[in-house]
Amino acid sequence: MTAIRIEGLQKTYGGVRAVDGLNLTVEEGAVFGFLGPNGAGKTTTIRMLTRLAHPSGGKAWVAGAELGQGTSVAHRIGYLPEEPAFYGWMSPLEFLDHVGRLFGLAPAERKARCAELLDLAGLSQVRKRRIAGFSRGMRQRLGLAQALVNRPEVLLLDEPVSALDPAGRKEVLEMIEGLRGKCTVFMSTHILADVERVCDTVGIINHGKLIVEARQEELLARYTLPAFELECDPGCEGRLRAWADGLSGRYPWLTKASVEGCVVRLLVKDVNEARRDLLPEVARADLALRRYEMVTPSLEDVFLRLVKDGEAVKS
Amino acid sequence: MNLYTALRKELMEQWRTSRLLVVAAVLLVFGLTSPLLAKYTPELLKLIPGADQFAGLVPKPTILDAVAQYVKNIGQFGVLLAILVSMGSLAVEKERGTAALMLVKPLPRGSFLAAKFLALAISFGVALALAALAGYYYTLVLFGPLDWGAWLALNGLMGLEMLVYVALTMLFSTLLRSQAAAAGLGLGCILVLSLVGSLPTLGDAMPDKLVSWGASLFTGQALPAWGAVWVSGGIILAALLAAWLAFRRQEL
């Protein structure tokens, strides 16, 4: 079953195409990481899926209901904006109760659901305090709680942790991880570590277009190349750069060499050949080697490769 | 159902943010002090150095002076309050993002708007009722009894005029993201409606004639302005309809 289907979705602001013919499918039950650099079109896409913005073209279905066809999908989705805003004069209990009333929950069910969600968000102790005095982390947890009041089929989260400190991020990510299997989560972010941690499927968007969409392990297998990292003593940065530049073109197994300070990172096609040639090369160049290792490729490598280098298109 | 939920929240907000209290306090103060001012203006003049010579020229205050003072104070400050309290009704929720968070839920935009207008109407109704009671009581003590029916009609007409400005300012608050700009346009409407109100024939149907009609009920020479009642009702409905039409397609 498909929870979200997007076909040729477009959004234009003046002459700028924020979303440019986006195609995307999210399967039911997935925790989908919608990844992209700032300004890629992530928030605009989510705003269209929640009907807060109107598409300039294309179609989209959320929880089976097509956008703009008059079918209300509000009962079946949950939404957390990047910086959720609340009525500061309310307490979290009052806010969740208000949301429960909007969803038409009966009093007893509303009371139980509020208590359950306050507990989940770790806000039970402050349930009667005014939201105005809440920290950003508390607001974000309350934001997630309010998005879950109606037990949504599809949960749309816009950068749910990007504004939080490490402790706050950990708390909110744990809440999201806890939703696996309970609903479909569509989470936009530009923080790769968060995607690696909680998402099983990833879609990478840039300039309003989807670059790639796949399960995380499939993506890593498809797009990551083995890499070697070599670190030399401080002071030999210039020689290291010249050495790395000299490697390019001489060895067919080398895909890319990048130098940052005293560290050179080499993306290779053939691990065995690279292993055979690299150390003799270092010895010939008389570089004072401090560290030499083969590194595990990360989603960050894939992301940078796909977004920054523009090497791949959706296959 | 959701209109009721939204209205419940709006009324709670009016109460908890002290907006209702401020509106009620301001109108109550003017309701209480208007008959007092009318009664003691000659005495106050005697206390001002240099002005005491004119005190004898001021005629003995009557019950009509108390009504006139009440109409002047409540009429002017009621309209100003209507603009100030309504200016942020939509603009602030759009700017802060609470509108986006709430309207993703099963809350139709029409209900969201209607709840805001109804809550403001209830707040002004309660505040005006308190002012009317206080004004009636002090007028009774200082001057004698007022005609209850005329007093009720006067306050109803003043309330209708306030709602005209509530609806217009809500419309501007819907169209704009700045509450200051909404207030500015609301104040501009006072000027425009007053200017049109000074025109012959057309002026008789403008909202400011509501108060003139209400005041005239105590003079024995009532100047009915049914046209102003219909036009005011029409302005309220048109402003709310325009706000809904704009808001239902607005991106948040």
XYZ file of C-alpha atoms in Angstrom:
567
model
C 0.000 0.000 0.000
C 1.099 3.546 -0.726
C 0.823 6.183 1.987
C 2.028 9.112 -0.116
C 2.150 9.351 -3.896
C 3.399 12.470 -5.660
C 3.288 12.876 -9.445
C 4.907 15.833 -11.170
C 4.259 18.177 -8.241
C 5.203 21.784 -8.907
C 5.256 24.983 -6.927
C 6.299 28.277 -8.417
C 6.836 31.532 -6.530
C 7.129 34.298 -9.085
C 9.773 32.993 -11.452
C 11.285 30.584 -8.946
C 10.402 26.896 -9.095
C 10.579 25.765 -5.478
C 9.314 22.296 -6.406
C 9.920 21.244 -9.973
C 8.034 18.165 -11.142
C 8.573 16.076 -8.037
C 7.753 12.365 -8.236
C 7.791 10.305 -5.098
C 6.205 7.257 -3.490
C 6.215 6.411 0.190
C 5.065 2.979 1.221
C 2.779 2.483 4.174
C 4.606 1.985 7.464
C 7.885 3.478 6.220
C 9.942 6.004 8.117
C 10.864 8.115 5.132
C 13.731 10.606 5.304
C 13.172 13.487 2.897
C 16.698 14.753 2.606
C 17.996 17.858 0.933
C 20.077 20.982 1.436
C 18.436 24.201 2.653
C 16.156 25.633 -0.012
C 15.789 22.311 -1.843
C 11.973 22.387 -1.636
C 11.362 20.123 1.361
C 9.183 22.483 3.393
C 7.237 23.596 0.327
C 6.480 19.960 -0.494
C 5.233 19.272 3.032
C 3.140 22.457 3.018
C 1.490 21.259 -0.178
C 0.881 17.806 1.277
C -0.812 19.388 4.305
C -2.799 21.725 2.008
C -1.311 24.834 3.560
C 0.080 25.721 0.113
C -1.474 25.127 -3.293
C 0.476 23.260 -5.977
C 1.138 25.063 -9.256
C 0.904 21.722 -11.022
C 0.972 17.971 -10.591
C -0.946 15.662 -8.311
C -0.448 14.146 -4.899
C -2.267 11.635 -2.732
C -1.914 11.437 1.036
C -3.508 8.516 2.858
C -5.443 7.751 -0.290
C -6.990 11.220 -0.691
C -5.996 13.383 -3.620
C -4.971 16.966 -2.912
C -7.409 19.646 -3.983
C -10.304 17.276 -4.632
C -12.343 18.429 -1.667
C -11.739 15.241 0.297
C -10.639 16.123 3.795
C -7.579 14.274 4.905
C -7.218 16.185 8.168
C -8.516 13.298 10.283
C -5.863 10.960 8.901
C -2.682 13.005 9.054
C -0.501 14.561 11.723
C 1.748 17.552 11.066
C 4.674 19.082 12.889
C 6.096 22.282 11.363
C 9.772 23.152 11.730
C 9.077 25.598 14.548
C 5.693 24.692 16.008
C 3.793 27.654 17.420
C 1.366 27.285 20.292
C -0.972 29.467 22.276
C 1.437 30.517 25.002
C -1.351 31.133 27.504
C -2.423 27.486 27.333
C -0.890 24.613 29.249
C 0.198 21.504 27.285
C -2.759 19.631 28.732
C -5.162 22.336 27.538
C -3.549 22.419 24.105
C -3.778 18.663 23.595
C -7.341 18.726 24.925
C -8.204 21.468 22.413
C -6.715 19.411 19.577
C -8.602 16.337 20.820
C -11.855 18.313 20.712
C -11.119 19.350 17.115
C -10.744 15.680 16.223
C -14.045 14.962 17.948
C -12.651 12.630 20.610
C -15.120 11.760 23.373
C -14.262 13.250 26.810
C -13.011 10.005 28.354
C -10.942 9.111 25.295
C -9.580 12.663 25.140
C -8.505 12.577 28.756
C -6.768 9.226 28.336
C -5.085 10.269 25.059
C -3.817 13.545 26.570
C -2.318 11.702 29.539
C -0.741 9.102 27.234
C 0.799 11.722 24.935
C 2.023 13.942 27.773
C 3.738 10.881 29.156
C 5.221 10.009 25.760
C 6.517 13.562 25.360
C 7.883 13.634 28.895
C 5.678 16.591 29.784
C 3.473 15.043 32.459
C 5.223 16.946 35.229
C 4.620 20.297 33.517
C 1.183 19.545 32.108
C -0.357 22.563 33.830
C 2.471 25.037 33.191
C 2.021 27.740 30.564
C 3.580 26.796 27.207
C 5.002 30.336 26.942
C 7.745 29.339 29.381
C 8.747 26.141 27.571
C 12.177 25.475 26.109
C 12.581 24.697 22.426
C 12.973 20.992 23.133
C 9.783 20.913 25.199
C 7.907 22.742 22.441
C 9.160 20.290 19.849
C 8.097 17.315 21.967
C 4.706 18.919 22.519
C 4.548 19.558 18.770
C 5.076 15.886 18.108
C 2.490 14.970 20.744
C -0.166 17.238 19.190
C 0.521 15.662 15.791
C -0.281 12.250 17.246
C -3.569 13.048 19.010
C -5.681 11.481 16.230
C -3.421 8.413 15.780
C -2.594 9.556 12.229
C -2.012 7.186 9.351
C 0.570 9.570 7.918
C 2.778 11.800 10.040
C 4.451 14.729 8.268
C 7.426 16.147 10.150
C 9.258 19.197 8.850
C 12.827 19.362 10.161
C 11.704 17.985 13.534
C 15.090 18.205 15.225
C 17.176 20.719 13.292
C 16.710 23.501 15.843
C 17.427 21.367 18.889
C 20.527 20.819 20.983
C 21.997 17.284 21.083
C 19.947 16.263 24.131
C 16.709 17.583 22.614
C 17.501 15.892 19.302
C 18.049 12.586 21.013
C 14.710 12.818 22.837
C 12.694 13.716 19.740
C 14.445 11.122 17.559
C 13.669 8.471 20.156
C 10.013 9.486 19.991
C 10.087 9.187 16.194
C 11.820 5.821 16.356
C 9.064 4.661 18.689
C 6.499 5.336 15.958
C 7.942 2.722 13.619
C 5.209 0.291 12.680
C 2.464 2.508 14.091
C 2.161 4.982 11.213
C 3.943 6.193 8.094
C 6.455 8.903 8.950
C 7.537 11.429 6.320
C 10.365 13.429 7.816
C 12.232 16.224 6.100
C 15.703 17.068 7.287
C 19.138 18.176 6.224
C 20.835 16.346 9.078
C 22.202 13.133 7.648
C 22.990 11.493 10.961
C 19.312 11.690 11.919
C 18.244 10.022 8.702
C 20.808 7.289 9.162
C 19.518 6.728 12.649
C 15.747 6.599 12.196
C 14.791 6.329 8.520
C 14.492 3.111 6.590
C 13.832 4.803 3.243
C 15.449 7.943 1.889
C 14.556 10.421 -0.825
C 17.099 13.073 -1.751
C 15.777 16.298 -3.230
C 17.692 19.226 -4.685
C 16.475 22.272 -6.611
C 12.902 20.979 -6.256
C 13.628 17.671 -7.975
C 14.031 14.207 -6.567
C 17.532 12.934 -7.217
C 17.157 9.495 -5.757
C 14.743 7.426 -3.710
C 15.616 4.066 -2.186
C 15.910 2.096 1.007
C 18.855 3.318 3.033
C 20.977 0.178 2.741
C 20.210 -0.027 -0.990
C 21.302 3.565 -1.398
C 24.554 2.961 0.434
C 25.242 -0.149 -1.609
C 24.406 1.594 -4.860
C 26.182 4.892 -4.443
C 28.984 4.577 -1.951
C 32.500 3.853 -3.038
C 35.159 2.490 -0.731
C 37.480 5.158 0.575
C 40.937 5.382 2.096
C 42.019 8.078 4.480
C 45.633 9.014 5.018
C 46.778 11.486 7.644
C 50.249 13.027 7.730
C 52.155 15.065 10.289
C 51.246 18.749 10.469
C 53.333 20.905 8.173
C 53.179 18.685 5.137
C 49.846 19.953 3.831
C 51.380 21.375 0.641
C 53.276 18.211 -0.176
C 50.219 16.133 0.607
C 48.088 18.168 -1.791
C 50.706 17.923 -4.547
C 50.953 14.177 -3.969
C 47.182 13.714 -4.144
C 47.001 15.797 -7.331
C 49.750 13.630 -8.797
C 47.769 10.470 -8.160
C 44.846 11.598 -10.286
C 45.168 10.311 -13.809
C 47.936 7.893 -12.994
C 45.773 5.256 -11.350
C 42.524 4.065 -12.960
C 41.224 2.790 -9.574
C 41.112 6.344 -8.195
C 37.763 8.118 -8.514
C 38.358 11.201 -6.452
C 40.981 12.654 -4.146
C 40.184 15.403 -1.669
C 42.541 17.021 0.813
C 41.543 18.744 4.026
C 44.439 19.929 6.157
C 46.702 16.979 6.801
C 44.120 14.408 5.725
C 43.631 13.088 2.212
C 40.504 11.091 1.341
C 40.630 8.851 -1.703
C 37.504 7.344 -3.218
C 38.463 4.181 -5.062
C 36.829 1.740 -7.455
C 39.046 -1.238 -6.738
C 40.063 -1.771 -3.136
C 42.706 -4.414 -3.841
C 44.549 -2.410 -6.470
C 44.430 0.688 -4.293
C 45.756 -1.275 -1.326
C 48.609 -2.572 -3.492
C 49.651 0.831 -4.871
C 48.985 3.311 -2.104
C 51.640 2.591 0.509
C 54.513 2.359 -2.017
C 53.370 5.717 -3.353
C 53.455 7.195 0.156
C 56.926 5.810 0.709
C 58.172 7.223 -2.612
C 56.823 10.655 -1.695
C 58.502 10.402 1.715
C 55.366 11.515 3.566
C 55.401 11.162 7.365
C 52.301 9.016 7.679
C 50.342 9.148 10.931
C 47.227 7.210 10.005
C 46.188 4.983 7.126
C 42.757 3.348 7.043
C 39.983 2.135 4.875
C 36.813 4.001 5.955
C 33.202 2.891 5.925
C 31.156 4.990 3.515
C 28.290 6.941 5.090
C 25.051 8.423 3.922
C 26.831 11.742 4.082
C 29.203 10.556 1.347
C 26.208 9.592 -0.777
C 24.441 12.838 -0.091
C 27.443 14.983 -0.935
C 28.095 12.972 -4.025
C 24.548 13.177 -5.283
C 23.741 16.725 -4.278
C 27.008 18.566 -4.523
C 28.671 16.801 -7.375
C 25.443 16.067 -9.237
C 26.848 12.775 -10.349
C 23.733 10.716 -10.419
C 20.200 10.839 -11.544
C 17.333 8.723 -10.335
C 17.767 5.252 -11.668
C -19.089 21.140 16.563
C -15.726 22.561 15.620
C -17.155 26.075 15.560
C -18.053 25.510 19.202
C -14.538 24.195 19.962
C -12.931 27.146 18.198
C -15.257 29.602 19.952
C -14.461 27.980 23.302
C -10.758 28.511 22.649
C -11.299 32.130 21.543
C -13.316 32.961 24.643
C -10.709 31.287 26.850
C -8.072 33.386 25.091
C -10.046 36.602 25.617
C -10.227 35.775 29.295
C -6.715 34.429 29.898
C -4.902 37.154 27.963
C -6.975 39.759 29.848
C -8.342 41.218 26.623
C -11.894 40.845 27.870
C -10.875 42.418 31.164
C -9.263 45.424 29.429
C -12.275 46.016 27.172
C -14.683 45.615 30.084
C -12.593 47.828 32.380
C -12.256 50.656 29.843
C -15.949 50.683 28.925
C -16.966 50.271 32.573
C -14.843 53.253 33.613
C -16.451 55.401 30.934
C -19.895 54.052 31.855
C -19.308 55.068 35.454
C -17.608 58.406 34.900
C -19.761 59.805 32.110
C -22.740 60.764 34.356
C -20.253 61.958 36.995
C -18.499 64.218 34.501
C -21.815 65.586 33.280
C -22.949 66.313 36.832
C -19.757 67.860 38.145
C -18.417 69.723 35.098
C -19.556 73.133 36.511
C -17.864 72.337 39.848
C -14.714 71.193 38.045
C -14.653 74.461 36.100
C -14.793 76.405 39.356
C -11.636 74.621 40.521
C -9.616 75.645 37.443
C -7.859 79.007 38.008
C -9.130 81.520 35.450
C -11.959 79.324 34.290
C -14.064 79.857 37.410
C -15.542 83.039 35.883
C -17.173 80.921 33.168
C -18.654 78.410 35.603
C -21.775 80.503 35.955
C -22.293 80.407 32.197
C -22.528 76.623 32.141
C -26.197 75.623 32.356
C -27.307 73.279 35.123
C -26.549 69.738 33.957
C -29.513 67.572 33.015
C -30.082 63.900 32.375
C -29.553 64.605 28.645
C -26.028 65.831 29.401
C -25.338 62.522 31.167
C -26.579 60.599 28.122
C -24.575 62.833 25.748
C -21.402 62.326 27.787
C -21.972 58.556 27.818
C -22.603 58.459 24.063
C -19.495 60.511 23.354
C -17.148 58.494 25.558
C -18.410 54.979 24.886
C -18.926 55.705 21.187
C -15.365 56.971 20.622
C -13.446 54.619 22.874
C -15.606 51.623 21.969
C -14.734 52.017 18.293
C -11.040 52.514 19.088
C -11.062 49.409 21.285
C -12.865 47.453 18.571
C -9.996 48.213 16.176
C -7.205 47.627 18.689
C -8.574 44.313 19.959
C -9.382 42.965 16.478
C -6.235 44.061 14.646
C -4.227 40.959 15.527
C -7.051 38.429 15.368
C -5.857 36.770 12.154
C -2.563 38.540 11.407
C -0.911 37.368 14.619
C -2.000 33.748 14.200
C -0.736 33.734 10.625
C 2.550 35.391 11.563
C 3.256 33.130 14.549
C 2.232 29.961 12.760
C -0.581 28.894 15.085
C -3.094 29.254 12.241
C -1.077 26.792 10.120
C -0.861 24.316 12.987
C -4.585 24.464 13.747
C -5.920 24.578 10.191
C -4.200 21.321 9.237
C -6.648 19.749 11.679
C -10.367 19.269 10.997
C -11.151 22.930 11.552
C -12.720 24.647 8.523
C -11.330 28.108 7.861
C -14.843 29.549 7.980
C -15.299 28.214 11.518
C -11.889 29.598 12.499
C -12.942 33.077 11.311
C -16.504 32.913 12.597
C -15.309 31.860 16.066
C -13.026 34.892 16.233
C -15.814 37.284 15.266
C -18.310 35.687 17.647
C -15.830 35.790 20.528
C -15.127 39.468 19.910
C -18.865 40.162 19.615
C -19.489 38.385 22.934
C -16.628 40.254 24.620
C -17.881 43.624 23.447
C -21.434 42.621 24.345
C -20.439 41.741 27.907
C -18.277 44.860 28.287
C -20.984 47.125 26.905
C -23.600 45.512 29.157
C -21.439 46.278 32.202
C -20.876 49.853 31.020
C -24.592 50.261 30.381
C -25.507 48.992 33.847
C -22.921 51.242 35.491
C -23.979 54.251 33.411
C -27.644 53.640 34.171
C -27.007 53.311 37.888
C -24.946 56.523 38.203
C -27.373 58.450 36.029
C -30.208 57.220 38.262
C -28.365 58.304 41.412
C -27.232 61.682 40.077
C -30.081 62.709 37.766
C -33.022 60.316 37.989
C -34.327 57.308 36.055
C -33.710 56.847 32.336
C -36.110 55.241 29.894
C -34.995 51.584 29.999
C -36.111 50.806 26.490
C -34.300 53.805 25.023
C -31.195 52.997 27.069
C -31.181 49.423 25.763
C -31.703 50.615 22.200
C -28.884 53.191 22.505
C -26.448 50.564 23.747
C -27.559 48.072 21.100
C -26.964 50.644 18.369
C -23.544 51.538 19.779
C -22.696 47.837 19.953
C -23.664 47.439 16.305
C -21.339 50.292 15.339
C -18.481 48.646 17.253
C -19.110 45.369 15.421
C -18.800 47.205 12.087
C -15.229 48.114 13.032
C -14.525 44.667 14.488
C -15.556 43.067 11.167
C -13.658 45.582 9.017
C -10.464 45.278 11.104
C -10.773 41.476 11.003
C -10.975 41.680 7.221
C -7.780 43.760 7.101
C -6.147 41.398 9.577
C -7.023 38.530 7.231
C -5.696 40.264 4.131
C -2.464 41.480 5.748
C 0.195 39.860 7.884
C 0.793 42.983 9.957
C -1.551 43.859 12.784
C -0.317 47.473 12.744
C -1.340 47.779 9.099
C -4.727 46.234 9.913
C -5.215 48.790 12.697
C -4.140 51.597 10.356
C -6.729 50.591 7.786
C -9.343 50.241 10.550
C -8.615 53.799 11.673
C -8.750 54.882 8.037
C -12.261 53.427 7.875
C -13.372 55.692 10.736
C -12.250 58.661 8.656
C -13.816 57.426 5.423
C -17.146 56.458 7.024
C -17.267 59.801 8.878
C -16.614 61.700 5.652
C -19.307 59.744 3.810
C -21.532 60.216 6.863
C -21.339 63.968 6.433
C -22.785 63.776 2.911
C -26.478 64.516 2.460
C -28.826 61.491 2.030
C -26.008 58.915 1.741
C -24.705 60.038 5.105
C -27.956 59.060 6.809
C -27.189 55.413 6.115
C -23.672 55.408 7.536
C -22.811 53.576 10.793
C -22.096 56.769 12.780
C -25.776 57.688 12.449
C -26.581 54.717 14.711
C -25.271 56.589 17.728
C -27.054 59.800 16.709
C -30.278 57.839 16.502
C -29.677 56.255 19.895
C -28.953 59.623 21.513
C -32.023 61.215 19.944
C -34.281 58.645 21.646
C -33.940 60.651 24.892
C -34.781 64.044 23.425
C -38.334 63.200 22.418
C -37.398 63.914 18.812
C -36.122 60.514 17.683
C -34.237 60.481 14.354
C -34.701 56.903 13.140
C -31.855 55.676 10.955
C -32.979 52.247 9.800
C -30.858 52.705 6.702
C -27.771 52.881 8.946
C -28.840 49.651 10.669
C -29.147 47.792 7.375
C -25.950 49.272 5.960
C -24.042 48.429 9.150
C -25.356 44.865 9.073
C -24.435 44.708 5.395
C -20.908 45.996 6.052
C -20.442 43.359 8.772
C -21.655 40.524 6.550
C -19.714 41.751 3.514
C -16.497 42.155 5.533
C -16.835 38.656 7.021
C -17.659 37.139 3.642
C -14.704 38.899 2.009
C -12.445 37.736 4.839
C -13.618 34.141 4.374
C -13.194 34.257 0.586
C -9.666 35.600 0.970
C -8.735 33.294 3.835
C -10.001 30.047 2.302
C -7.442 30.292 -0.534
C -4.665 31.868 1.486
C -1.381 29.971 1.848
C -0.199 29.692 5.413
